[in-house]
């Protein structure tokens, strides 16, 4: 194998696939990046068995030569070193040549590096996924949906299924749900898909979705999603992102959200976020994260927290709307801030059914997002 390739193109592709390499691989081959070189282009692949990422660099693009291939071939190179060294190479072009026993020479400018490669035949084969039923979604929309849900997933491996987000598609409605049993995030979006295309009980790891989100460019690129028996494939331009589905049945969360409420508030999103953030600083010192919200007779609300050592924070806010019974409720301020920081609406609706019932939070300007936080039982 021998080729000369543009350093920037190679570096971009390596940075993309390196997200799938294992830092502590069970077998050495999983700590590497597989190079497959043909006269048409270069394919880079990395996998930790849970996720696999493949990036393709065409030999030519828009009449510009990116890679000049003298001899096709393949090799697996150790990712940790290779990722770092390519960034620091001195020239705009990199020459890679593989000789017997996969000894690999990397040349750039006056720099010569010899690396010990691995046999590409030992690298795991990527899943075979039939790409007939494809859901196409705007990349910025998918990033938004991921950002607004995965924070509520569990971080405890004692309940592996809750470390992921439930993904359903039915009647051209894409739905993401994440919960750790103390809070829940629910997001739906209308998608322009085949009306007959549907899938249910697809659970993708929150960590995996976070990595996927980082691969999607900020521009409104299209993302193709395909679901198979135990895998999901996302295609973003020349990048393929494979993810293993989590095993198990996701709990039914449909009955968690009440349909009627005793108290409803509409408040300014930024003002309540700032108030809860300030109260959180005090509650964090007490190591409880408890913040209280009380409705006032004048139609406003009071947000407060206290620390036995530091003192107390109290802040009053106006409400755009307040209906129903008076309320005094306590909640985990960290959970509340996680919700408030992903809401894009300038105003939000907070709904209650009493001090020990779930707190429901929704943006005012659209019905696509719903958040649930369980309250604290307190003596104060």
Short mmCIF file of N, CA and C in Angstrom, two decimals, residues 47-226:
data_model
loop_
_atom_site.label_atom_id
_atom_site.label_comp_id
_atom_site.label_asym_id
_atom_site.label_seq_id
_atom_site.Cartn_x
_atom_site.Cartn_y
_atom_site.Cartn_z
N UNK A 47 -13.81 1.18 15.55
CA UNK A 47 -14.94 0.53 16.23
C UNK A 47 -14.55 0.13 17.65
N UNK A 48 -15.51 0.28 18.57
CA UNK A 48 -15.32 -0.29 19.91
C UNK A 48 -16.39 -1.34 20.17
N UNK A 49 -17.01 -1.84 19.13
CA UNK A 49 -18.10 -2.84 19.09
C UNK A 49 -19.46 -2.25 19.43
N UNK A 50 -19.51 -1.21 20.27
CA UNK A 50 -20.79 -0.55 20.54
C UNK A 50 -21.11 0.45 19.43
N UNK A 51 -20.10 1.24 19.05
CA UNK A 51 -20.26 2.13 17.91
C UNK A 51 -19.13 1.90 16.93
N UNK A 52 -19.42 2.13 15.66
CA UNK A 52 -18.41 2.07 14.60
C UNK A 52 -18.60 3.29 13.72
N UNK A 53 -17.50 3.91 13.34
CA UNK A 53 -17.55 5.10 12.48
C UNK A 53 -16.65 4.88 11.27
N UNK A 54 -17.19 5.17 10.11
CA UNK A 54 -16.42 5.02 8.87
C UNK A 54 -16.47 6.33 8.10
N UNK A 55 -15.32 6.77 7.63
CA UNK A 55 -15.23 8.01 6.86
C UNK A 55 -14.54 7.74 5.54
N UNK A 56 -15.08 8.29 4.48
CA UNK A 56 -14.54 8.04 3.15
C UNK A 56 -13.95 9.33 2.57
N UNK A 57 -12.72 9.23 2.06
CA UNK A 57 -12.06 10.35 1.40
C UNK A 57 -11.91 10.00 -0.08
N UNK A 58 -12.62 10.66 -0.97
CA UNK A 58 -12.47 10.36 -2.40
C UNK A 58 -11.10 10.80 -2.90
N UNK A 59 -10.59 10.08 -3.88
CA UNK A 59 -9.28 10.44 -4.45
C UNK A 59 -9.33 11.80 -5.10
N UNK A 60 -10.48 12.14 -5.69
CA UNK A 60 -10.65 13.45 -6.31
C UNK A 60 -12.00 14.03 -5.91
N UNK A 61 -12.05 15.37 -5.80
CA UNK A 61 -13.30 16.05 -5.50
C UNK A 61 -13.28 17.40 -6.20
N UNK A 62 -14.29 17.64 -7.05
CA UNK A 62 -14.39 18.90 -7.80
C UNK A 62 -13.10 19.19 -8.55
N UNK A 63 -12.59 18.17 -9.24
CA UNK A 63 -11.37 18.27 -10.05
C UNK A 63 -10.12 18.55 -9.24
N UNK A 64 -10.21 18.43 -7.91
CA UNK A 64 -9.04 18.60 -7.05
C UNK A 64 -8.56 17.22 -6.59
N UNK A 65 -7.27 16.94 -6.78
CA UNK A 65 -6.71 15.65 -6.35
C UNK A 65 -6.46 15.70 -4.85
N UNK A 66 -7.12 14.82 -4.11
CA UNK A 66 -6.95 14.75 -2.66
C UNK A 66 -5.94 13.66 -2.29
N UNK A 67 -6.05 12.52 -2.98
CA UNK A 67 -5.14 11.40 -2.70
C UNK A 67 -4.62 10.82 -4.01
N UNK A 68 -3.33 10.63 -4.07
CA UNK A 68 -2.70 9.99 -5.22
C UNK A 68 -2.28 8.59 -4.79
N UNK A 69 -2.96 7.59 -5.32
CA UNK A 69 -2.75 6.21 -4.89
C UNK A 69 -1.82 5.50 -5.88
N UNK A 70 -0.67 5.05 -5.37
CA UNK A 70 0.27 4.29 -6.20
C UNK A 70 0.02 2.79 -6.07
N UNK A 71 -0.37 2.37 -4.88
CA UNK A 71 -0.58 0.93 -4.65
C UNK A 71 -1.70 0.75 -3.62
N UNK A 72 -2.82 0.14 -4.02
CA UNK A 72 -3.91 -0.09 -3.06
C UNK A 72 -3.47 -1.08 -1.96
N UNK A 73 -4.23 -1.08 -0.88
CA UNK A 73 -3.94 -2.01 0.21
C UNK A 73 -4.66 -1.59 1.47
N UNK A 74 -4.33 -2.23 2.58
CA UNK A 74 -4.99 -1.91 3.85
C UNK A 74 -4.07 -2.20 5.02
N UNK A 75 -4.33 -1.52 6.14
CA UNK A 75 -3.55 -1.69 7.35
C UNK A 75 -4.36 -1.11 8.51
N UNK A 76 -4.06 -1.55 9.72
CA UNK A 76 -4.64 -0.96 10.93
C UNK A 76 -3.52 -0.28 11.71
N UNK A 77 -3.68 1.01 11.99
CA UNK A 77 -2.67 1.77 12.72
C UNK A 77 -3.19 2.19 14.09
N UNK A 78 -2.31 2.18 15.11
CA UNK A 78 -2.75 2.54 16.47
C UNK A 78 -3.27 3.97 16.52
N UNK A 79 -4.53 4.11 16.94
CA UNK A 79 -5.23 5.39 16.85
C UNK A 79 -4.62 6.46 17.75
N UNK A 80 -4.31 6.11 18.97
CA UNK A 80 -3.89 7.12 19.95
C UNK A 80 -2.70 7.93 19.44
N UNK A 81 -1.69 7.24 18.90
CA UNK A 81 -0.50 7.92 18.42
C UNK A 81 -0.78 8.59 17.07
N UNK A 82 -1.47 7.87 16.20
CA UNK A 82 -1.66 8.36 14.83
C UNK A 82 -2.50 9.64 14.81
N UNK A 83 -3.53 9.71 15.65
CA UNK A 83 -4.37 10.91 15.72
C UNK A 83 -3.55 12.13 16.09
N UNK A 84 -2.64 11.97 17.05
CA UNK A 84 -1.84 13.10 17.51
C UNK A 84 -0.77 13.50 16.51
N UNK A 85 -0.14 12.51 15.89
CA UNK A 85 1.00 12.82 15.03
C UNK A 85 0.58 13.49 13.74
N UNK A 86 -0.57 13.08 13.17
CA UNK A 86 -0.99 13.67 11.90
C UNK A 86 -1.22 15.17 12.05
N UNK A 87 -1.80 15.59 13.18
CA UNK A 87 -2.04 17.02 13.42
C UNK A 87 -0.74 17.82 13.40
N UNK A 88 0.37 17.17 13.79
CA UNK A 88 1.63 17.88 13.99
C UNK A 88 2.61 17.71 12.84
N UNK A 89 2.19 17.04 11.78
CA UNK A 89 3.09 16.87 10.64
C UNK A 89 3.33 18.22 9.96
N UNK A 90 4.55 18.43 9.42
CA UNK A 90 4.93 19.78 8.95
C UNK A 90 4.43 20.16 7.57
N UNK A 91 4.14 19.18 6.71
CA UNK A 91 3.81 19.50 5.32
C UNK A 91 2.31 19.37 5.06
N UNK A 92 1.85 19.95 3.95
CA UNK A 92 0.44 19.87 3.57
C UNK A 92 0.06 18.50 3.04
N UNK A 93 1.05 17.69 2.70
CA UNK A 93 0.80 16.35 2.16
C UNK A 93 1.48 15.30 3.03
N UNK A 94 0.88 14.12 3.07
CA UNK A 94 1.40 13.01 3.87
C UNK A 94 1.54 11.80 2.96
N UNK A 95 2.70 11.19 2.99
CA UNK A 95 2.92 9.95 2.24
C UNK A 95 2.88 8.77 3.21
N UNK A 96 2.09 7.78 2.88
CA UNK A 96 1.96 6.58 3.73
C UNK A 96 2.31 5.36 2.88
N UNK A 97 3.23 4.56 3.38
CA UNK A 97 3.65 3.35 2.65
C UNK A 97 3.73 2.18 3.62
N UNK A 98 3.08 1.08 3.25
CA UNK A 98 3.06 -0.11 4.10
C UNK A 98 3.88 -1.20 3.43
N UNK A 99 4.82 -1.77 4.18
CA UNK A 99 5.66 -2.83 3.66
C UNK A 99 5.32 -4.16 4.34
N UNK A 100 6.24 -5.12 4.30
CA UNK A 100 5.97 -6.43 4.89
C UNK A 100 5.71 -6.32 6.38
N UNK A 101 4.89 -7.26 6.88
CA UNK A 101 4.52 -7.35 8.30
C UNK A 101 3.85 -6.06 8.79
N UNK A 102 3.27 -5.32 7.83
CA UNK A 102 2.48 -4.11 8.12
C UNK A 102 3.29 -2.98 8.76
N UNK A 103 4.59 -3.01 8.55
CA UNK A 103 5.43 -1.88 8.96
C UNK A 103 5.07 -0.69 8.07
N UNK A 104 4.73 0.43 8.70
CA UNK A 104 4.19 1.58 7.97
C UNK A 104 5.11 2.78 8.11
N UNK A 105 5.47 3.35 6.96
CA UNK A 105 6.29 4.56 6.93
C UNK A 105 5.38 5.76 6.65
N UNK A 106 5.52 6.79 7.45
CA UNK A 106 4.76 8.03 7.28
C UNK A 106 5.76 9.15 7.06
N UNK A 107 5.63 9.83 5.92
CA UNK A 107 6.57 10.89 5.58
C UNK A 107 5.81 12.19 5.32
N UNK A 108 6.34 13.27 5.87
CA UNK A 108 5.74 14.59 5.64
C UNK A 108 6.85 15.62 5.81
N UNK A 109 7.15 16.35 4.70
CA UNK A 109 8.27 17.29 4.77
C UNK A 109 9.55 16.54 5.08
N UNK A 110 10.24 16.97 6.12
CA UNK A 110 11.49 16.31 6.50
C UNK A 110 11.30 15.28 7.60
N UNK A 111 10.04 15.00 7.93
CA UNK A 111 9.73 14.05 9.02
C UNK A 111 9.49 12.66 8.48
N UNK A 112 10.17 11.67 9.06
CA UNK A 112 9.96 10.25 8.74
C UNK A 112 9.56 9.52 10.02
N UNK A 113 8.45 8.81 9.96
CA UNK A 113 7.97 8.06 11.13
C UNK A 113 7.71 6.62 10.70
N UNK A 114 8.17 5.70 11.53
CA UNK A 114 7.90 4.29 11.28
C UNK A 114 6.95 3.78 12.36
N UNK A 115 5.86 3.17 11.94
CA UNK A 115 4.88 2.64 12.89
C UNK A 115 4.65 1.16 12.63
N UNK A 116 4.35 0.45 13.70
CA UNK A 116 4.03 -0.97 13.60
C UNK A 116 2.52 -1.10 13.40
N UNK A 117 2.12 -1.55 12.21
CA UNK A 117 0.70 -1.72 11.93
C UNK A 117 0.22 -3.11 12.30
N UNK A 118 -1.10 -3.30 12.20
CA UNK A 118 -1.73 -4.58 12.51
C UNK A 118 -2.44 -5.13 11.28
N UNK A 119 -2.71 -6.41 11.32
CA UNK A 119 -3.35 -7.10 10.19
C UNK A 119 -4.81 -6.65 10.06
N UNK A 120 -5.19 -6.05 8.94
CA UNK A 120 -6.58 -5.58 8.78
C UNK A 120 -7.60 -6.71 8.74
N UNK A 121 -7.15 -7.93 8.46
CA UNK A 121 -8.08 -9.06 8.44
C UNK A 121 -8.64 -9.37 9.82
N UNK A 122 -7.95 -8.91 10.87
CA UNK A 122 -8.41 -9.16 12.25
C UNK A 122 -9.41 -8.10 12.72
N UNK A 123 -9.58 -7.05 11.93
CA UNK A 123 -10.48 -5.97 12.33
C UNK A 123 -11.93 -6.44 12.17
N UNK A 124 -12.80 -6.10 13.13
CA UNK A 124 -14.20 -6.57 13.04
C UNK A 124 -14.90 -6.06 11.79
N UNK A 125 -15.74 -6.91 11.23
CA UNK A 125 -16.52 -6.55 10.04
C UNK A 125 -17.70 -5.68 10.47
N UNK A 126 -17.93 -4.60 9.76
CA UNK A 126 -19.05 -3.72 10.09
C UNK A 126 -20.38 -4.42 9.82
N UNK A 127 -21.42 -4.07 10.59
CA UNK A 127 -22.74 -4.69 10.39
C UNK A 127 -23.25 -4.47 8.97
N UNK A 128 -23.96 -5.45 8.47
CA UNK A 128 -24.59 -5.31 7.16
C UNK A 128 -26.02 -4.83 7.37
N UNK A 129 -26.33 -3.62 6.92
CA UNK A 129 -27.64 -3.03 7.13
C UNK A 129 -28.27 -2.70 5.79
N UNK A 130 -29.44 -3.25 5.56
CA UNK A 130 -30.18 -2.95 4.34
C UNK A 130 -30.64 -1.50 4.36
N UNK A 131 -30.22 -0.72 3.36
CA UNK A 131 -30.51 0.71 3.36
C UNK A 131 -31.68 1.06 2.45
N UNK A 132 -32.77 0.33 2.60
CA UNK A 132 -33.95 0.60 1.77
C UNK A 132 -34.91 1.57 2.46
N UNK A 133 -35.23 1.30 3.74
CA UNK A 133 -36.15 2.17 4.50
C UNK A 133 -35.33 3.23 5.25
N UNK A 134 -35.21 4.39 4.63
CA UNK A 134 -34.35 5.44 5.17
C UNK A 134 -35.19 6.61 5.68
N UNK A 135 -34.90 7.05 6.91
CA UNK A 135 -35.48 8.28 7.44
C UNK A 135 -34.47 9.39 7.23
N UNK A 136 -34.84 10.43 6.51
CA UNK A 136 -33.94 11.56 6.28
C UNK A 136 -34.40 12.74 7.15
N UNK A 137 -33.46 13.30 7.89
CA UNK A 137 -33.80 14.37 8.83
C UNK A 137 -32.73 15.46 8.78
N UNK A 138 -33.17 16.70 8.95
CA UNK A 138 -32.22 17.81 8.98
C UNK A 138 -31.24 17.64 10.14
N UNK A 139 -29.97 17.84 9.88
CA UNK A 139 -28.96 17.64 10.90
C UNK A 139 -29.13 18.55 12.10
N UNK A 140 -29.48 19.83 11.86
CA UNK A 140 -29.63 20.74 12.99
C UNK A 140 -30.84 20.37 13.85
N UNK A 141 -31.89 19.82 13.22
CA UNK A 141 -33.05 19.36 13.99
C UNK A 141 -32.68 18.17 14.85
N UNK A 142 -31.95 17.20 14.27
CA UNK A 142 -31.54 16.02 15.03
C UNK A 142 -30.64 16.41 16.20
N UNK A 143 -29.72 17.34 15.98
CA UNK A 143 -28.86 17.81 17.07
C UNK A 143 -29.69 18.43 18.19
N UNK A 144 -30.70 19.21 17.80
CA UNK A 144 -31.55 19.86 18.78
C UNK A 144 -32.33 18.83 19.60
N UNK A 145 -32.89 17.83 18.92
CA UNK A 145 -33.65 16.79 19.62
C UNK A 145 -32.76 16.04 20.60
N UNK A 146 -31.56 15.71 20.18
CA UNK A 146 -30.62 14.99 21.06
C UNK A 146 -30.28 15.85 22.28
N UNK A 147 -29.95 17.12 22.04
CA UNK A 147 -29.57 18.03 23.13
C UNK A 147 -30.69 18.19 24.14
N UNK A 148 -31.93 18.18 23.66
CA UNK A 148 -33.07 18.45 24.53
C UNK A 148 -33.63 17.20 25.23
N UNK A 149 -32.97 16.06 25.04
CA UNK A 149 -33.48 14.83 25.69
C UNK A 149 -32.42 14.05 26.47
N UNK A 150 -31.21 13.88 25.94
CA UNK A 150 -30.31 12.88 26.53
C UNK A 150 -29.80 13.26 27.91
N UNK A 151 -29.90 14.53 28.29
CA UNK A 151 -29.46 14.92 29.64
C UNK A 151 -30.26 14.20 30.72
N UNK A 152 -31.49 13.75 30.39
CA UNK A 152 -32.35 13.10 31.39
C UNK A 152 -32.10 11.60 31.49
N UNK A 153 -31.22 11.05 30.65
CA UNK A 153 -30.94 9.61 30.71
C UNK A 153 -30.15 9.29 31.96
N UNK A 154 -30.27 8.06 32.41
CA UNK A 154 -29.56 7.61 33.61
C UNK A 154 -28.07 7.43 33.32
N UNK A 155 -27.25 7.65 34.34
CA UNK A 155 -25.81 7.38 34.22
C UNK A 155 -25.43 6.12 34.98
N UNK A 156 -26.41 5.43 35.56
CA UNK A 156 -26.16 4.22 36.34
C UNK A 156 -26.27 2.98 35.47
N UNK A 157 -25.24 2.17 35.46
CA UNK A 157 -25.25 0.94 34.67
C UNK A 157 -26.09 -0.16 35.34
N UNK A 158 -26.63 0.14 36.54
CA UNK A 158 -27.51 -0.84 37.19
C UNK A 158 -28.81 -1.01 36.41
N UNK A 159 -29.20 0.04 35.67
CA UNK A 159 -30.37 -0.05 34.79
C UNK A 159 -29.93 0.35 33.38
N UNK A 160 -29.26 -0.56 32.65
CA UNK A 160 -28.65 -0.20 31.36
C UNK A 160 -29.63 0.40 30.36
N UNK A 161 -30.88 -0.08 30.36
CA UNK A 161 -31.83 0.41 29.36
C UNK A 161 -32.12 1.89 29.55
N UNK A 162 -32.03 2.39 30.79
CA UNK A 162 -32.30 3.81 31.06
C UNK A 162 -31.11 4.71 30.77
N UNK A 163 -29.95 4.13 30.40
CA UNK A 163 -28.82 4.95 30.00
C UNK A 163 -28.97 5.40 28.54
N UNK A 164 -30.07 5.01 27.93
CA UNK A 164 -30.31 5.39 26.55
C UNK A 164 -31.58 6.20 26.39
N UNK A 165 -31.84 6.60 25.16
CA UNK A 165 -33.07 7.31 24.81
C UNK A 165 -33.93 6.40 23.93
N UNK A 166 -35.22 6.39 24.21
CA UNK A 166 -36.17 5.63 23.40
C UNK A 166 -36.50 6.44 22.15
N UNK A 167 -36.39 5.80 20.99
CA UNK A 167 -36.64 6.48 19.72
C UNK A 167 -37.74 5.72 18.98
N UNK A 168 -38.82 6.45 18.67
CA UNK A 168 -39.95 5.86 17.92
C UNK A 168 -40.24 6.71 16.69
N UNK A 169 -40.73 6.06 15.65
CA UNK A 169 -41.22 6.76 14.48
C UNK A 169 -42.54 6.14 14.08
N UNK A 170 -43.58 6.95 14.03
CA UNK A 170 -44.91 6.48 13.62
C UNK A 170 -45.69 7.65 13.04
N UNK A 171 -46.34 7.41 11.92
CA UNK A 171 -47.16 8.44 11.26
C UNK A 171 -46.37 9.73 11.04
N UNK A 172 -45.11 9.57 10.62
CA UNK A 172 -44.22 10.70 10.32
C UNK A 172 -43.94 11.58 11.54
N UNK A 173 -44.07 10.99 12.72
CA UNK A 173 -43.72 11.68 13.97
C UNK A 173 -42.52 10.95 14.60
N UNK A 174 -41.41 11.68 14.72
CA UNK A 174 -40.23 11.12 15.39
C UNK A 174 -40.28 11.54 16.85
N UNK A 175 -40.08 10.57 17.75
CA UNK A 175 -40.19 10.86 19.18
C UNK A 175 -38.97 10.32 19.93
N UNK A 176 -38.40 11.15 20.78
CA UNK A 176 -37.30 10.75 21.67
C UNK A 176 -37.80 10.88 23.10
N UNK A 177 -37.49 9.90 23.95
CA UNK A 177 -37.83 9.95 25.37
C UNK A 177 -36.61 9.48 26.17
N UNK A 178 -36.28 10.22 27.23
CA UNK A 178 -35.20 9.79 28.13
C UNK A 178 -35.63 10.03 29.57
N UNK A 179 -35.28 9.09 30.45
CA UNK A 179 -35.64 9.24 31.87
C UNK A 179 -34.64 8.48 32.74
N UNK A 180 -34.42 8.98 33.95
CA UNK A 180 -33.63 8.25 34.95
C UNK A 180 -34.48 7.93 36.17
N UNK A 181 -35.80 7.98 35.99
CA UNK A 181 -36.83 7.73 37.01
C UNK A 181 -37.05 8.93 37.94
N UNK A 182 -36.16 9.91 37.94
CA UNK A 182 -36.36 11.12 38.74
C UNK A 182 -36.81 12.30 37.86
N UNK A 183 -36.56 12.18 36.57
CA UNK A 183 -36.93 13.22 35.61
C UNK A 183 -37.13 12.57 34.25
N UNK A 184 -37.78 13.31 33.38
CA UNK A 184 -38.08 12.78 32.05
C UNK A 184 -38.04 13.91 31.03
N UNK A 185 -37.49 13.61 29.86
CA UNK A 185 -37.48 14.56 28.74
C UNK A 185 -38.16 13.89 27.55
N UNK A 186 -39.05 14.63 26.91
CA UNK A 186 -39.88 14.09 25.82
C UNK A 186 -39.86 15.09 24.69
N UNK A 187 -39.50 14.65 23.50
CA UNK A 187 -39.41 15.57 22.35
C UNK A 187 -39.93 14.88 21.10
N UNK A 188 -40.81 15.55 20.38
CA UNK A 188 -41.34 15.00 19.14
C UNK A 188 -41.07 15.99 18.01
N UNK A 189 -41.10 15.47 16.79
CA UNK A 189 -40.95 16.35 15.63
C UNK A 189 -41.58 15.68 14.42
N UNK A 190 -42.28 16.47 13.63
CA UNK A 190 -42.82 16.00 12.36
C UNK A 190 -41.66 15.86 11.38
N UNK A 191 -41.59 14.71 10.69
CA UNK A 191 -40.53 14.48 9.72
C UNK A 191 -41.15 14.12 8.37
N UNK A 192 -40.46 14.49 7.33
CA UNK A 192 -40.93 14.23 5.97
C UNK A 192 -40.41 12.87 5.52
N UNK A 193 -41.10 11.81 5.96
CA UNK A 193 -40.65 10.45 5.66
C UNK A 193 -41.75 9.68 4.95
N UNK A 194 -41.41 8.50 4.50
CA UNK A 194 -42.39 7.58 3.95
C UNK A 194 -43.46 7.31 5.02
N UNK A 195 -44.74 7.57 4.72
CA UNK A 195 -45.79 7.38 5.75
C UNK A 195 -45.84 5.96 6.31
N UNK A 196 -45.35 4.98 5.54
CA UNK A 196 -45.38 3.58 6.00
C UNK A 196 -44.16 3.23 6.84
N UNK A 197 -43.15 4.11 6.86
CA UNK A 197 -41.94 3.82 7.62
C UNK A 197 -42.21 4.04 9.10
N UNK A 198 -41.89 3.03 9.91
CA UNK A 198 -42.09 3.14 11.36
C UNK A 198 -41.12 2.22 12.09
N UNK A 199 -40.78 2.58 13.29
CA UNK A 199 -40.02 1.71 14.18
C UNK A 199 -40.35 2.10 15.61
N UNK A 200 -40.20 1.14 16.53
CA UNK A 200 -40.53 1.38 17.93
C UNK A 200 -39.57 0.61 18.82
N UNK A 201 -39.51 1.04 20.09
CA UNK A 201 -38.62 0.44 21.09
C UNK A 201 -37.17 0.38 20.62
N UNK A 202 -36.75 1.41 19.88
CA UNK A 202 -35.36 1.57 19.51
C UNK A 202 -34.70 2.38 20.63
N UNK A 203 -33.74 1.78 21.32
CA UNK A 203 -33.09 2.49 22.44
C UNK A 203 -31.61 2.65 22.11
N UNK A 204 -31.19 3.91 22.03
CA UNK A 204 -29.80 4.24 21.70
C UNK A 204 -29.13 4.87 22.92
N UNK A 205 -27.92 4.44 23.20
CA UNK A 205 -27.18 4.97 24.34
C UNK A 205 -27.05 6.48 24.25
N UNK A 206 -27.24 7.16 25.39
CA UNK A 206 -27.09 8.62 25.42
C UNK A 206 -25.67 9.03 25.05
N UNK A 207 -24.68 8.26 25.49
CA UNK A 207 -23.29 8.56 25.13
C UNK A 207 -23.10 8.46 23.62
N UNK A 208 -23.70 7.44 23.03
CA UNK A 208 -23.62 7.26 21.58
C UNK A 208 -24.26 8.44 20.85
N UNK A 209 -25.44 8.84 21.30
CA UNK A 209 -26.14 9.96 20.66
C UNK A 209 -25.34 11.25 20.80
N UNK A 210 -24.67 11.41 21.92
CA UNK A 210 -23.83 12.60 22.11
C UNK A 210 -22.68 12.62 21.10
N UNK A 211 -22.06 11.45 20.89
CA UNK A 211 -20.98 11.35 19.89
C UNK A 211 -21.52 11.62 18.49
N UNK A 212 -22.70 11.09 18.20
CA UNK A 212 -23.33 11.33 16.90
C UNK A 212 -23.56 12.83 16.70
N UNK A 213 -24.08 13.49 17.72
CA UNK A 213 -24.37 14.92 17.63
C UNK A 213 -23.12 15.72 17.30
N UNK A 214 -21.99 15.31 17.86
CA UNK A 214 -20.73 16.03 17.63
C UNK A 214 -20.21 15.83 16.21
N UNK A 215 -20.67 14.78 15.55
CA UNK A 215 -20.25 14.53 14.16
C UNK A 215 -21.06 15.34 13.15
N UNK A 216 -22.26 15.76 13.56
CA UNK A 216 -23.14 16.47 12.63
C UNK A 216 -22.66 17.92 12.51
N UNK A 217 -22.37 18.39 11.30
CA UNK A 217 -21.90 19.77 11.15
C UNK A 217 -23.00 20.76 11.53
N UNK A 218 -22.60 21.95 11.91
CA UNK A 218 -23.56 22.98 12.32
C UNK A 218 -24.45 23.41 11.17
N UNK A 219 -23.93 23.32 9.95
CA UNK A 219 -24.76 23.64 8.79
C UNK A 219 -25.90 22.63 8.70
N UNK A 220 -26.96 23.00 8.00
CA UNK A 220 -28.15 22.14 7.96
C UNK A 220 -27.96 20.98 6.98
N UNK A 221 -26.99 20.12 7.31
CA UNK A 221 -26.75 18.93 6.50
C UNK A 221 -27.85 17.91 6.75
N UNK A 222 -28.11 17.07 5.78
CA UNK A 222 -29.11 16.02 5.94
C UNK A 222 -28.46 14.77 6.55
N UNK A 223 -29.20 14.12 7.43
CA UNK A 223 -28.74 12.87 8.04
C UNK A 223 -29.72 11.76 7.66
N UNK A 224 -29.19 10.66 7.13
CA UNK A 224 -30.00 9.49 6.83
C UNK A 224 -29.92 8.51 7.99
N UNK A 225 -31.08 8.01 8.46
CA UNK A 225 -31.13 7.06 9.57
C UNK A 225 -31.79 5.78 9.10
N UNK A 226 -31.13 4.65 9.37
CA UNK A 226 -31.66 3.34 9.01
C UNK A 226 -31.60 2.46 10.26
#
